[in-house]
Short mmCIF file of N, CA and C and ligand atoms in Angstrom, two decimals:
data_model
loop_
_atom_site.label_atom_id
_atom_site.label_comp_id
_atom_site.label_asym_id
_atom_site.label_seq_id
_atom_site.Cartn_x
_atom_site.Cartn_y
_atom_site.Cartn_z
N UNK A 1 -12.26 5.64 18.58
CA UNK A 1 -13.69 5.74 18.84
C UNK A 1 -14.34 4.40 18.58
N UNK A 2 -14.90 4.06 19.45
CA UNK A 2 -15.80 2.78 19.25
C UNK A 2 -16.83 2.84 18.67
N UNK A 3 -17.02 1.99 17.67
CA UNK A 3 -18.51 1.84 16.58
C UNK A 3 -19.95 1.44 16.96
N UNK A 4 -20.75 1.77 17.23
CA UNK A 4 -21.86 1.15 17.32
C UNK A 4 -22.26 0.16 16.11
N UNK A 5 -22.83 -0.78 16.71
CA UNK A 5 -23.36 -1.51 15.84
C UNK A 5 -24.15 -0.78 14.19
N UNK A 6 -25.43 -0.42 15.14
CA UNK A 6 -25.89 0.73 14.03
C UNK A 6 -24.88 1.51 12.76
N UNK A 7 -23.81 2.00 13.88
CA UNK A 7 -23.21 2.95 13.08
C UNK A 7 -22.10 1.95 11.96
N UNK A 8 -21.85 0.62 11.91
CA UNK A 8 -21.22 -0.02 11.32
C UNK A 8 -22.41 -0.32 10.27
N UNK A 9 -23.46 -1.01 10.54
CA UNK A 9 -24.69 -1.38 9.38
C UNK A 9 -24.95 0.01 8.45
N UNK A 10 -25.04 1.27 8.94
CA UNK A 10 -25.33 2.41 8.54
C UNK A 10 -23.72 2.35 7.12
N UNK A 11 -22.84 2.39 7.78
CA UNK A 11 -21.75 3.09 6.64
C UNK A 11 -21.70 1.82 5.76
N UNK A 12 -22.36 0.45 6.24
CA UNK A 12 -21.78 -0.65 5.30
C UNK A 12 -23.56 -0.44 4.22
N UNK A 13 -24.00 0.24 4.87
CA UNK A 13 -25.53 -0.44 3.10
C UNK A 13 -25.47 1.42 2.36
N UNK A 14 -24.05 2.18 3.40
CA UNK A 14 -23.69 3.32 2.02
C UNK A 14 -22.59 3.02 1.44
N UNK A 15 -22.13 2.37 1.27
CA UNK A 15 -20.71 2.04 0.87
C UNK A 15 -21.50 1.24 -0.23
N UNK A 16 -22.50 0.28 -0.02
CA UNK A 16 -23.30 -0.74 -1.22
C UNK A 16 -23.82 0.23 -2.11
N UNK A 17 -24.55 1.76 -1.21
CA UNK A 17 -25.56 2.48 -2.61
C UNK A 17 -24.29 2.79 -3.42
N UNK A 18 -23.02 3.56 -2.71
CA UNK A 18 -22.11 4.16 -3.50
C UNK A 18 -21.48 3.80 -4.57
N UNK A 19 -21.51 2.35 -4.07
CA UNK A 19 -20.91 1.30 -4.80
C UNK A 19 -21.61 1.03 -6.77
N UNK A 20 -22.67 1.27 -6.63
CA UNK A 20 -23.95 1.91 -7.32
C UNK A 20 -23.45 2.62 -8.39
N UNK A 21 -23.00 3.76 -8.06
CA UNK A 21 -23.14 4.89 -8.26
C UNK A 21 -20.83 5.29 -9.33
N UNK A 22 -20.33 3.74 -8.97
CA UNK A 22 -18.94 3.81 -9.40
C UNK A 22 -18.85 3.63 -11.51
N UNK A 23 -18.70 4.32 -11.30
CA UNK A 23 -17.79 4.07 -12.78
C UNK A 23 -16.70 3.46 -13.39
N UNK A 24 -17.01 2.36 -13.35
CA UNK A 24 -15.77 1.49 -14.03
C UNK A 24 -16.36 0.49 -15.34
N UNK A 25 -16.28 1.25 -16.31
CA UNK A 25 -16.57 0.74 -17.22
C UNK A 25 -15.04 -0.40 -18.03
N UNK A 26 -14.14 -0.25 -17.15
CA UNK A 26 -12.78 -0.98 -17.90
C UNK A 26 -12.65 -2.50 -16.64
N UNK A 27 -12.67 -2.27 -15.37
CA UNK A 27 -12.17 -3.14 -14.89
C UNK A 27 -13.67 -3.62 -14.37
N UNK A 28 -14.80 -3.49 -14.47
CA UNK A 28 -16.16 -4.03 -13.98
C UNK A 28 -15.94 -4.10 -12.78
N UNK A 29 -14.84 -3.28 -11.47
CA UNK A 29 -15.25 -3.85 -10.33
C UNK A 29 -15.50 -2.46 -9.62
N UNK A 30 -16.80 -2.42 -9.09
CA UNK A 30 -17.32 -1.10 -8.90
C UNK A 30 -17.15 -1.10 -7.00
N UNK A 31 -16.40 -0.24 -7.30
CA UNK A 31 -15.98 0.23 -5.48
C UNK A 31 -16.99 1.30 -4.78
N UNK A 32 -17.63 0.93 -3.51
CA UNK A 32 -18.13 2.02 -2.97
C UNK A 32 -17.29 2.50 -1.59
N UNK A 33 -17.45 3.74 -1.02
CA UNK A 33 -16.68 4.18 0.41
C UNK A 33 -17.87 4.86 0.79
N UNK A 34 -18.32 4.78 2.33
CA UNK A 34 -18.91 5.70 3.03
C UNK A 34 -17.82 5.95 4.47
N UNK A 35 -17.61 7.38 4.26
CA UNK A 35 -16.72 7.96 5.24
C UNK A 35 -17.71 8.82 6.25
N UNK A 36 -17.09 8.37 7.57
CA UNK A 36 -17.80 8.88 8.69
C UNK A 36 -17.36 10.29 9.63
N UNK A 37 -17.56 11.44 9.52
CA UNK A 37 -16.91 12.37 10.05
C UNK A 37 -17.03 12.54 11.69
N UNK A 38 -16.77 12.78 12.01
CA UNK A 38 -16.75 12.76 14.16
C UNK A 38 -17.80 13.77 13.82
N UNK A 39 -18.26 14.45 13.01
CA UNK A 39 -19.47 15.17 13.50
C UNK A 39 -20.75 14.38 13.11
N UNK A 40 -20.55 13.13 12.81
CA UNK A 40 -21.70 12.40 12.18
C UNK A 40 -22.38 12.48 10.95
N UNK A 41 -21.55 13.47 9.62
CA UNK A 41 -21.94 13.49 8.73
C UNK A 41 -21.03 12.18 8.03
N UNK A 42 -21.82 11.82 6.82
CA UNK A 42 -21.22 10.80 6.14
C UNK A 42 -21.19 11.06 4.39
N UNK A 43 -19.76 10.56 3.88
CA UNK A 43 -19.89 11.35 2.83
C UNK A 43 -19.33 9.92 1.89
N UNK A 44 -19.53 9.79 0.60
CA UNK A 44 -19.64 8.46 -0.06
C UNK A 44 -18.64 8.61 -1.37
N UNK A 45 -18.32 8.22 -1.45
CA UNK A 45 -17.46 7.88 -2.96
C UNK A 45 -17.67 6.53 -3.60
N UNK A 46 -17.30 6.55 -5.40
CA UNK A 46 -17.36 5.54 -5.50
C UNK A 46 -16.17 5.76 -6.84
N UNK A 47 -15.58 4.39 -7.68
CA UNK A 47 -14.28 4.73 -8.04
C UNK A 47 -14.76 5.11 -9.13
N UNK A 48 -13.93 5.82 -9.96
CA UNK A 48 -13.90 6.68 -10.98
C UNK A 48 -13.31 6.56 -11.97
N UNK A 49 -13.39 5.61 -13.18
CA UNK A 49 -11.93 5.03 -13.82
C UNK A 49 -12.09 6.04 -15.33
N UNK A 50 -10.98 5.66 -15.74
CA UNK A 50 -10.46 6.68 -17.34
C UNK A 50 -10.05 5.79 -18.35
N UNK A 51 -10.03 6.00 -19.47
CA UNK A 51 -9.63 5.32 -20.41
C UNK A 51 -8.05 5.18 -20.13
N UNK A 52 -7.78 6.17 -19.96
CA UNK A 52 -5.97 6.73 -19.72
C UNK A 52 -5.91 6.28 -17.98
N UNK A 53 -5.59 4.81 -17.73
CA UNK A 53 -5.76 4.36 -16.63
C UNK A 53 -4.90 4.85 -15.03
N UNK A 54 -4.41 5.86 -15.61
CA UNK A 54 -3.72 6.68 -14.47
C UNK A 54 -4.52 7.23 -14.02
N UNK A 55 -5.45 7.94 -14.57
CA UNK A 55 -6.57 8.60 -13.72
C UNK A 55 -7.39 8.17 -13.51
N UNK A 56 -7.63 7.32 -12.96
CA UNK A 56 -8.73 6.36 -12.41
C UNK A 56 -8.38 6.85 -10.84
N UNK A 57 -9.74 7.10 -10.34
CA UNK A 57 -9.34 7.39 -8.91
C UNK A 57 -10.23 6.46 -7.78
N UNK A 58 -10.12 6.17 -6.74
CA UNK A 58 -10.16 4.62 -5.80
C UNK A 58 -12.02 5.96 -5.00
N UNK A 59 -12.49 4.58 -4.73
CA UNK A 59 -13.64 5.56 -4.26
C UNK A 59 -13.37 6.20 -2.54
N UNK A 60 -12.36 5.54 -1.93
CA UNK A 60 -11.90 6.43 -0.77
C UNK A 60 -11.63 7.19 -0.86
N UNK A 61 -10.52 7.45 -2.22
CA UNK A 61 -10.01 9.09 -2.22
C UNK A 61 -11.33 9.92 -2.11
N UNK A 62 -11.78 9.48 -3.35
CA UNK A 62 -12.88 10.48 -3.75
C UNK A 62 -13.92 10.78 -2.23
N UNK A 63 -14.14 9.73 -1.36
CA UNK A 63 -15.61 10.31 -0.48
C UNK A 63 -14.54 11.12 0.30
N UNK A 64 -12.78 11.20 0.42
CA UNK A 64 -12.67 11.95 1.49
C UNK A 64 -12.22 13.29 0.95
N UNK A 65 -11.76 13.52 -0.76
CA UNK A 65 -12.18 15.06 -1.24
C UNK A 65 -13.07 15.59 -0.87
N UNK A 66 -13.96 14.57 -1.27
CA UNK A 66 -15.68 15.01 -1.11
C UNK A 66 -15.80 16.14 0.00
N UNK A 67 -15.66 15.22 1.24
CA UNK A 67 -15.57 15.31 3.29
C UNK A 67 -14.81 16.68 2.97
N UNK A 68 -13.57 16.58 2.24
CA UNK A 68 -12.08 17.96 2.89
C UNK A 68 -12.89 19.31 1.86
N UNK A 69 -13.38 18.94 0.95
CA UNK A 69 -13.75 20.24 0.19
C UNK A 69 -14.92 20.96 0.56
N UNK A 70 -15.74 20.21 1.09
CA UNK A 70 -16.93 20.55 2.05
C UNK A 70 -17.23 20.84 3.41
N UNK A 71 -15.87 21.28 4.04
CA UNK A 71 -15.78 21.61 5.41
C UNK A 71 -14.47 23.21 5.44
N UNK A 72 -14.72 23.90 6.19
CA UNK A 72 -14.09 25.47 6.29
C UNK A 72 -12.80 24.94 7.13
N UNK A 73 -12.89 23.97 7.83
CA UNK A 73 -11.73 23.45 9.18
C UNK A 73 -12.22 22.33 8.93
N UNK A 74 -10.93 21.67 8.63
CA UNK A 74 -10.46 20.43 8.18
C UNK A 74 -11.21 19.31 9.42
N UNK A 75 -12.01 18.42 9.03
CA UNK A 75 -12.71 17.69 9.59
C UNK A 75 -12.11 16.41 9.65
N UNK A 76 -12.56 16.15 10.89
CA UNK A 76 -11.80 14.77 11.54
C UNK A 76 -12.83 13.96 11.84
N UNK A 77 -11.85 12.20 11.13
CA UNK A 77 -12.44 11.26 10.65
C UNK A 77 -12.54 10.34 11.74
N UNK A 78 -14.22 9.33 11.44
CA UNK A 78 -14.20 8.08 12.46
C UNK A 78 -13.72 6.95 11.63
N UNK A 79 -14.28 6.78 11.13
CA UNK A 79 -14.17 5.26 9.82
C UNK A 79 -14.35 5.53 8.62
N UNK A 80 -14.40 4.22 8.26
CA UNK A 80 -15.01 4.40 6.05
C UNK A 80 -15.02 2.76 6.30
N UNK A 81 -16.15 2.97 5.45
CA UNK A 81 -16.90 1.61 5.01
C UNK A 81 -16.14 1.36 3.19
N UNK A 82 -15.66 0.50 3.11
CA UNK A 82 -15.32 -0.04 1.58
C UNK A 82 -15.83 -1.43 1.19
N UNK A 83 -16.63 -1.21 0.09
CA UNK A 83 -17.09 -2.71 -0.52
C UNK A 83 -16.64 -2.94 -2.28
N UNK A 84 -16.28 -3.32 -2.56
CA UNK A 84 -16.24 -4.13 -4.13
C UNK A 84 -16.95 -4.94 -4.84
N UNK A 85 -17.29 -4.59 -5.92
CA UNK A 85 -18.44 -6.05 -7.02
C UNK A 85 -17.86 -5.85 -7.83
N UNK A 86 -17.76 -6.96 -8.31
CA UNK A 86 -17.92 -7.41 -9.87
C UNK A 86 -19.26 -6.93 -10.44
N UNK A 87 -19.11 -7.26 -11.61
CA UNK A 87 -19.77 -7.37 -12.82
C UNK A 87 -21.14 -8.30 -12.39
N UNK A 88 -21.33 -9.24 -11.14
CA UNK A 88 -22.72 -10.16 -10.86
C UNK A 88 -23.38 -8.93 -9.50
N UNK A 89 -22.51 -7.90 -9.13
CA UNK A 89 -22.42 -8.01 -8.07
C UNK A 89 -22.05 -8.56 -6.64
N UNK A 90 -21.28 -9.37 -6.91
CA UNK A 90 -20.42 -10.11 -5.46
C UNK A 90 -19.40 -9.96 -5.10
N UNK A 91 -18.90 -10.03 -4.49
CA UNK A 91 -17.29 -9.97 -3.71
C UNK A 91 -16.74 -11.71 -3.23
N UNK A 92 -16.29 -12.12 -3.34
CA UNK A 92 -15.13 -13.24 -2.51
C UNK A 92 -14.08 -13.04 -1.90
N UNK A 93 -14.10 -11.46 -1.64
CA UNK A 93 -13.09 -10.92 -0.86
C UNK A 93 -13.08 -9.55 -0.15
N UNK A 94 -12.58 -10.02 1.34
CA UNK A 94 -12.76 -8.27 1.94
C UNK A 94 -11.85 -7.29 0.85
N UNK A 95 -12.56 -5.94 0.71
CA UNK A 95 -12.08 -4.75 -0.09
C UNK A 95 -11.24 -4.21 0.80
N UNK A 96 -9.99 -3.88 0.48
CA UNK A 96 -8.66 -3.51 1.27
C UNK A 96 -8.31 -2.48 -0.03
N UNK A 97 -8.57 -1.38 1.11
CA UNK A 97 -8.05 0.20 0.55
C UNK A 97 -6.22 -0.18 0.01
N UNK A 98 -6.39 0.49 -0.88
CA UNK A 98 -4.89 0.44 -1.94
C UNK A 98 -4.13 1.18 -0.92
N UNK A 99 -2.37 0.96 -1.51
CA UNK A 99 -1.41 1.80 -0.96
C UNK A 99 -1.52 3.28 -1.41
N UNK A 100 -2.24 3.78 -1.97
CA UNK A 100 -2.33 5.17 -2.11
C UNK A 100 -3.45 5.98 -1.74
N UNK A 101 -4.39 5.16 -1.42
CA UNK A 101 -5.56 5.51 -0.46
C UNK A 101 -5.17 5.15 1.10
N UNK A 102 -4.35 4.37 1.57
CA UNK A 102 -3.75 4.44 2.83
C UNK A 102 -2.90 5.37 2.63
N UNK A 103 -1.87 6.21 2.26
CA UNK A 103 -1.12 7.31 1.97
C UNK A 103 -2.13 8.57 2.46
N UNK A 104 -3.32 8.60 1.39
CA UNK A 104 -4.05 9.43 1.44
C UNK A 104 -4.88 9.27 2.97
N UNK A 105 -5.27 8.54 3.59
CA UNK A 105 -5.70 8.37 4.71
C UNK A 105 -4.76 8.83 5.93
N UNK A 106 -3.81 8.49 6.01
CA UNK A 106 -2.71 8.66 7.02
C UNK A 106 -2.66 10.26 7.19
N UNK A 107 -2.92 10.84 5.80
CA UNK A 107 -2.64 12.48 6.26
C UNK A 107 -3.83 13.41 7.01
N UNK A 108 -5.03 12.35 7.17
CA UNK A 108 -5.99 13.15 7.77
C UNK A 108 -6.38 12.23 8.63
N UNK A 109 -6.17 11.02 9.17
CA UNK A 109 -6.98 10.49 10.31
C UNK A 109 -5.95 10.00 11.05
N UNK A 110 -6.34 9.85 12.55
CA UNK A 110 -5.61 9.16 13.52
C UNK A 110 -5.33 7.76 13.36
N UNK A 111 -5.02 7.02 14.41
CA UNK A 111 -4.08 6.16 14.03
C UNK A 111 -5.77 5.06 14.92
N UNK A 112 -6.60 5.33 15.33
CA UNK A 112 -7.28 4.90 15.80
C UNK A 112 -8.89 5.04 14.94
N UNK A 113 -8.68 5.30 14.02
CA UNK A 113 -9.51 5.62 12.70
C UNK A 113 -10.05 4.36 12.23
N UNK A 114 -11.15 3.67 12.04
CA UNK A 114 -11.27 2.56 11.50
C UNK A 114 -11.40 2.45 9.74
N UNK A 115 -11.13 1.56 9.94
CA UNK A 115 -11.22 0.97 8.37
C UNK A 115 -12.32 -0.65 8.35
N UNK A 116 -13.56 -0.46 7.63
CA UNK A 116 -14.28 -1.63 7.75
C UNK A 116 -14.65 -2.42 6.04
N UNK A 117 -13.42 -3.17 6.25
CA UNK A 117 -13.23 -4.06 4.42
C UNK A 117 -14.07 -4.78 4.55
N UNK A 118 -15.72 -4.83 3.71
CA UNK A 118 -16.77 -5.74 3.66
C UNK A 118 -16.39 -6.97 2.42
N UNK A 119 -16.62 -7.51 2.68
CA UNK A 119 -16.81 -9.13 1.94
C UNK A 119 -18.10 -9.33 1.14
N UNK A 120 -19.03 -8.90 2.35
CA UNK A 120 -20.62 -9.14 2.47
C UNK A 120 -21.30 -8.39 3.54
N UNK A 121 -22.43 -8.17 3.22
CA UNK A 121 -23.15 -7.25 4.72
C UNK A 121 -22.96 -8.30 6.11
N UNK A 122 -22.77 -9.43 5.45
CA UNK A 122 -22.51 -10.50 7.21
C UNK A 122 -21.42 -10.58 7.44
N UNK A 123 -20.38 -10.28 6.68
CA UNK A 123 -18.96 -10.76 6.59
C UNK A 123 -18.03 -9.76 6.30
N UNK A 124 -17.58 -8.70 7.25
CA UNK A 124 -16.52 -7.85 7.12
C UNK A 124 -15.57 -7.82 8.10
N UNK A 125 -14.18 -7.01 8.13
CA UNK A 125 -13.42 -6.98 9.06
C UNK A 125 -13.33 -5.46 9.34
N UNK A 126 -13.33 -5.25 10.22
CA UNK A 126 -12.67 -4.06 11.02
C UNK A 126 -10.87 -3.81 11.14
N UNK A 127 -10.42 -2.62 10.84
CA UNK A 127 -9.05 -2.52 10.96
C UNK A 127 -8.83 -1.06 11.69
N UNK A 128 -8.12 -1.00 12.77
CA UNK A 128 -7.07 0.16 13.13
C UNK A 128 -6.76 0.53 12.00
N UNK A 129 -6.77 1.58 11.60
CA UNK A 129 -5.38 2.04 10.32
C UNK A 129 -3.99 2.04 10.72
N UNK A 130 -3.48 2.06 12.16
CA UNK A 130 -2.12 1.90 12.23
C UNK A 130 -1.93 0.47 12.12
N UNK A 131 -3.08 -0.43 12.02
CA UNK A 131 -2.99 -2.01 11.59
C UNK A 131 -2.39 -2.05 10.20
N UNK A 132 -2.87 -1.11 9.15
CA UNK A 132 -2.81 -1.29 7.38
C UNK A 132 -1.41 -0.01 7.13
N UNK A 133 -1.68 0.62 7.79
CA UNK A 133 -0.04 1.71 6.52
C UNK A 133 0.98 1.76 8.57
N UNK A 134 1.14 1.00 9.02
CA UNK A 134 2.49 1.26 10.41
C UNK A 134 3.55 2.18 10.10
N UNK A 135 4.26 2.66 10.36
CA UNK A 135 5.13 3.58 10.29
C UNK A 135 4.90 4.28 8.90
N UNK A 136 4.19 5.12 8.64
CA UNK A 136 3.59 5.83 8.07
C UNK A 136 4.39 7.07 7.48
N UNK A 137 4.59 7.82 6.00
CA UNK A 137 5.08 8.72 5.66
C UNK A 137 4.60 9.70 6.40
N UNK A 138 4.76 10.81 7.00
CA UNK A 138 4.03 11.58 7.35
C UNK A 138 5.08 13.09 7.31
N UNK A 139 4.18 14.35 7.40
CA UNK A 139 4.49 15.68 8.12
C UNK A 139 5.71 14.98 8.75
N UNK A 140 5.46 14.62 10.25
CA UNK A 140 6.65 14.27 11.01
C UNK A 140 7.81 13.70 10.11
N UNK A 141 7.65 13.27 9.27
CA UNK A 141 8.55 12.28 8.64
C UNK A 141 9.81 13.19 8.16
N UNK A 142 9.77 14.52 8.43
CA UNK A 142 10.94 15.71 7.96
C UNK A 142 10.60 17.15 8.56
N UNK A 143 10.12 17.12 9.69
CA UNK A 143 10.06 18.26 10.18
C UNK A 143 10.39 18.13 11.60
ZN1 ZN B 1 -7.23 3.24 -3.55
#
């Protein structure tokens, strides 16, 4: 699905409120996600960390629990917006979803799903997801 402009500015200044809204009181770098559903709802996460650093959870997972627990029939995805700050608030680097949030992505979106790693509101990249996790664990992968 192709992005509108709009619809790229829209998920990138929710991905900034979400970003807001993250809890990381250990590593100061507060992650936001705004995930875009093909029905045009948009649902936000932001990361979630623990003292006991295993459970710290990435704010993609979380906006797409959010999306799967709030729908009766499993809802299908356009994009997700991801941004990162520090502790000033800035980034010096596009935010690139972890290997276990691409895991977690692969099992619910197509391969034509975007992924948009912001830097800055002027400065992000756009990704295919079959660009970031290619030959992918999947269902198919044993059935
Ligand atoms: Zn992650």
């Amino acid at each position: 699905m192709k992005l509108s402009q709009r619809t790229i500015d829209r998920l990138i200044d929710e991905a900034y409120k979400a970003s807001k809204r993250a809890y990381s009181s250990y590593s100061k770098y507060s992650v936001g996600a705004a995930l875009l559903c093909s029905d045009g709802k948009i649902y936000t996460g932001c990361n979630i960390e623990n003292s006991s650093y295993s459970m710290t959870c990435c704010a993609e997972r979380v906006a797409f629990f959010k999306a799967i627990s709030s729908y009766d029939v499993k809802p299908q995805f356009s994009a997700i917006a991801i941004v990162g700050l520090d502790e000033n608030l800035k980034s010096d680097t596009y935010c690139m979803p972890c290997g276990a949030c691409r895991q977690v992505m692969s099992e619910f979106c197509g391969e034509d799903f975007t992924v948009i790693c912001i830097k800055n509101k002027e400065d992000y990249k756009l990704y295919k997801f079959s660009e970031l996790l290619p030959e992918a664990f999947s269902a198919q992968s044993f059935i």
